mmCIF file of C-alpha atoms in Angstrom:
data_model
loop_
_atom_site.group_PDB
_atom_site.id
_atom_site.type_symbol
_atom_site.label_atom_id
_atom_site.label_comp_id
_atom_site.label_asym_id
_atom_site.label_seq_id
_atom_site.Cartn_x
_atom_site.Cartn_y
_atom_site.Cartn_z
ATOM 1 C CA MET A 1 178.652 78.717 89.627
ATOM 2 C CA GLU A 2 175.321 79.475 87.907
ATOM 3 C CA ILE A 3 174.849 81.999 85.442
ATOM 4 C CA THR A 4 172.599 84.161 87.710
ATOM 5 C CA ASP A 5 175.168 83.856 90.354
ATOM 6 C CA MET A 6 177.884 85.254 87.997
ATOM 7 C CA ILE A 7 175.576 87.972 86.685
ATOM 8 C CA PHE A 8 174.936 89.042 90.434
ATOM 9 C CA GLU A 9 178.522 89.105 91.441
ATOM 10 C CA MET A 10 179.667 91.072 88.363
ATOM 11 C CA THR A 11 177.155 93.622 89.121
ATOM 12 C CA ARG A 12 178.018 93.900 92.721
ATOM 13 C CA GLU A 13 181.657 94.142 91.723
ATOM 14 C CA TYR A 14 180.818 97.041 89.396
ATOM 15 C CA TRP A 15 178.819 99.064 91.738
ATOM 16 C CA ARG A 16 181.527 98.458 94.498
ATOM 17 C CA ASN A 17 183.931 100.354 92.473
ATOM 18 C CA GLN A 18 181.597 103.206 91.706
ATOM 19 C CA PRO A 19 181.702 106.395 93.724
ATOM 20 C CA PRO A 20 178.603 106.938 95.837
ATOM 21 C CA THR A 21 175.802 108.996 94.314
ATOM 22 C CA PRO A 22 175.622 112.515 95.648
ATOM 23 C CA LEU A 23 172.734 113.129 97.712
ATOM 24 C CA THR A 24 171.456 116.011 95.543
ATOM 25 C CA TRP A 25 171.485 113.830 92.518
ATOM 26 C CA ALA A 26 169.592 111.058 94.445
ATOM 27 C CA MET A 27 166.965 113.808 95.554
ATOM 28 C CA LEU A 28 166.569 114.860 91.885
ATOM 29 C CA GLY A 29 165.985 111.407 90.678
ATOM 30 C CA LYS A 30 163.403 110.938 93.318
ATOM 31 C CA GLY A 31 161.681 114.109 92.432
ATOM 32 C CA LEU A 32 161.596 113.004 88.865
ATOM 33 C CA LYS A 33 160.075 109.651 89.849
ATOM 34 C CA ARG A 34 157.215 111.517 91.596
ATOM 35 C CA MET A 35 156.874 113.699 88.434
ATOM 36 C CA ALA A 36 156.599 110.578 86.363
ATOM 37 C CA MET A 37 153.979 108.950 88.863
ATOM 38 C CA SER A 38 151.960 112.061 88.382
ATOM 39 C CA LYS A 39 151.888 111.650 84.620
ATOM 40 C CA HIS A 40 154.541 113.944 83.586
ATOM 41 C CA ARG A 41 155.685 112.336 80.310
ATOM 42 C CA VAL A 42 158.167 114.997 78.917
ATOM 43 C CA ILE A 43 159.722 117.798 80.933
ATOM 44 C CA ALA A 44 161.673 120.659 79.358
ATOM 45 C CA LEU A 45 165.383 120.568 80.658
ATOM 46 C CA GLN A 46 165.117 124.229 81.495
ATOM 47 C CA ASP A 47 162.347 123.280 84.048
ATOM 48 C CA VAL A 48 164.162 120.304 85.463
ATOM 49 C CA CYS A 49 167.532 122.428 86.101
ATOM 50 C CA ARG A 50 165.318 125.292 87.582
ATOM 51 C CA ILE A 51 163.777 122.861 89.998
ATOM 52 C CA ALA A 52 167.126 121.110 90.756
ATOM 53 C CA ARG A 53 168.390 124.432 91.681
ATOM 54 C CA GLN A 54 165.738 125.360 93.911
ATOM 55 C CA VAL A 55 164.774 122.128 95.530
ATOM 56 C CA CYS A 56 168.010 120.033 95.212
ATOM 57 C CA LYS A 57 170.337 122.784 95.553
ATOM 58 C CA LEU A 58 172.427 121.781 92.594
ATOM 59 C CA ILE A 59 174.689 124.643 91.570
ATOM 60 C CA SER A 60 174.516 124.963 87.893
ATOM 61 C CA ASP A 61 172.781 123.649 84.767
ATOM 62 C CA GLU A 62 175.920 121.738 83.896
ATOM 63 C CA GLU A 63 175.659 119.904 87.221
ATOM 64 C CA CYS A 64 172.055 119.286 86.441
ATOM 65 C CA ARG A 65 172.941 117.949 83.074
ATOM 66 C CA GLU A 66 175.623 115.777 84.608
ATOM 67 C CA ALA A 67 173.214 114.410 87.356
ATOM 68 C CA LEU A 68 170.625 113.755 84.538
ATOM 69 C CA ARG A 69 173.205 111.756 82.410
ATOM 70 C CA TYR A 70 174.024 109.717 85.576
ATOM 71 C CA LEU A 71 170.394 109.002 86.326
ATOM 72 C CA CYS A 72 169.884 108.008 82.571
ATOM 73 C CA SER A 73 172.929 105.599 82.913
ATOM 74 C CA LEU A 74 171.295 103.914 85.860
ATOM 75 C CA GLY A 75 168.016 103.484 83.773
ATOM 76 C CA SER A 76 165.983 105.832 86.162
ATOM 77 C CA ILE A 77 165.109 108.427 83.312
ATOM 78 C CA CYS A 78 165.657 108.903 79.780
ATOM 79 C CA PHE A 79 167.815 111.855 78.808
ATOM 80 C CA TYR A 80 169.056 111.944 75.172
ATOM 81 C CA HIS A 81 171.657 114.758 75.675
ATOM 82 C CA ASP A 82 173.541 113.943 72.428
ATOM 83 C CA ILE A 83 170.489 113.772 69.984
ATOM 84 C CA PRO A 84 169.423 117.022 68.448
ATOM 85 C CA GLY A 85 165.768 117.773 69.087
ATOM 86 C CA LEU A 86 165.644 115.698 72.304
ATOM 87 C CA SER A 87 168.588 117.215 74.159
ATOM 88 C CA ASP A 88 166.427 119.799 75.812
ATOM 89 C CA LYS A 89 163.871 117.202 77.065
ATOM 90 C CA VAL A 90 163.819 114.750 79.955
ATOM 91 C CA PHE A 91 161.625 111.730 80.146
ATOM 92 C CA PRO A 92 160.973 110.649 83.956
ATOM 93 C CA ASN A 93 159.047 107.523 82.982
ATOM 94 C CA VAL A 94 161.233 105.060 81.195
ATOM 95 C CA GLN A 95 158.280 102.627 80.650
ATOM 96 C CA TRP A 96 156.477 105.223 78.698
ATOM 97 C CA VAL A 97 159.350 105.763 76.478
ATOM 98 C CA ALA A 98 159.611 102.046 75.796
ATOM 99 C CA ASP A 99 156.062 101.871 74.992
ATOM 100 C CA VAL A 100 156.008 104.877 72.563
ATOM 101 C CA MET A 101 159.076 103.210 70.796
ATOM 102 C CA SER A 102 157.457 99.859 70.504
ATOM 103 C CA VAL A 103 154.559 101.557 68.643
ATOM 104 C CA PHE A 104 156.925 102.927 66.224
ATOM 105 C CA VAL A 105 158.506 99.507 65.654
ATOM 106 C CA THR A 106 155.224 97.719 65.247
ATOM 107 C CA VAL A 107 154.161 100.232 62.595
ATOM 108 C CA LEU A 108 157.437 99.805 60.797
ATOM 109 C CA ASP A 109 157.145 96.067 61.121
ATOM 110 C CA LYS A 110 153.936 96.038 59.515
ATOM 111 C CA ARG A 111 154.977 98.205 56.661
ATOM 112 C CA TRP A 112 157.899 95.949 55.890
ATOM 113 C CA ILE A 113 155.536 92.929 55.828
ATOM 114 C CA SER A 114 153.239 94.710 53.263
ATOM 115 C CA LEU A 115 156.084 95.709 51.003
ATOM 116 C CA PRO A 116 156.148 93.642 47.730
ATOM 117 C CA LEU A 117 159.280 91.509 47.347
#
C-alpha cells in the first residue's frame, strides 16, 4: 500500500468515527467563508455570535464558541480561543492569517541573519 493510500484510509477512518456536523454549525462556517471572500479579515467574536444567533439560530454564545472551535479544528477558520488578546476575534480567511504570519517569520529570519555571532 502506498503512503498516499494509507493517509487517505486513515483520514477516512477518522472522519467515519466523528459525529456529523450540526447543520447550524455548517451554516455558520458557510457564512464566515462568504465574509472572508468579501475581504473581512478579522471579525469580533461578539459580532459573529450575534450573527450566529440571528441567522444560524445558535442558542447561546457558548454554542457559538463551540462551533467556532470545531470549525477551527477543521481548518476552515482561525479562532484562538485560548490566547489572550486574540480570544475575542475570529479570522475567517485562514490563508490571510498564514500570509501575515509568514511576514513576521521573514522579518525575524532577516534579523537573525544580521546578528553578529
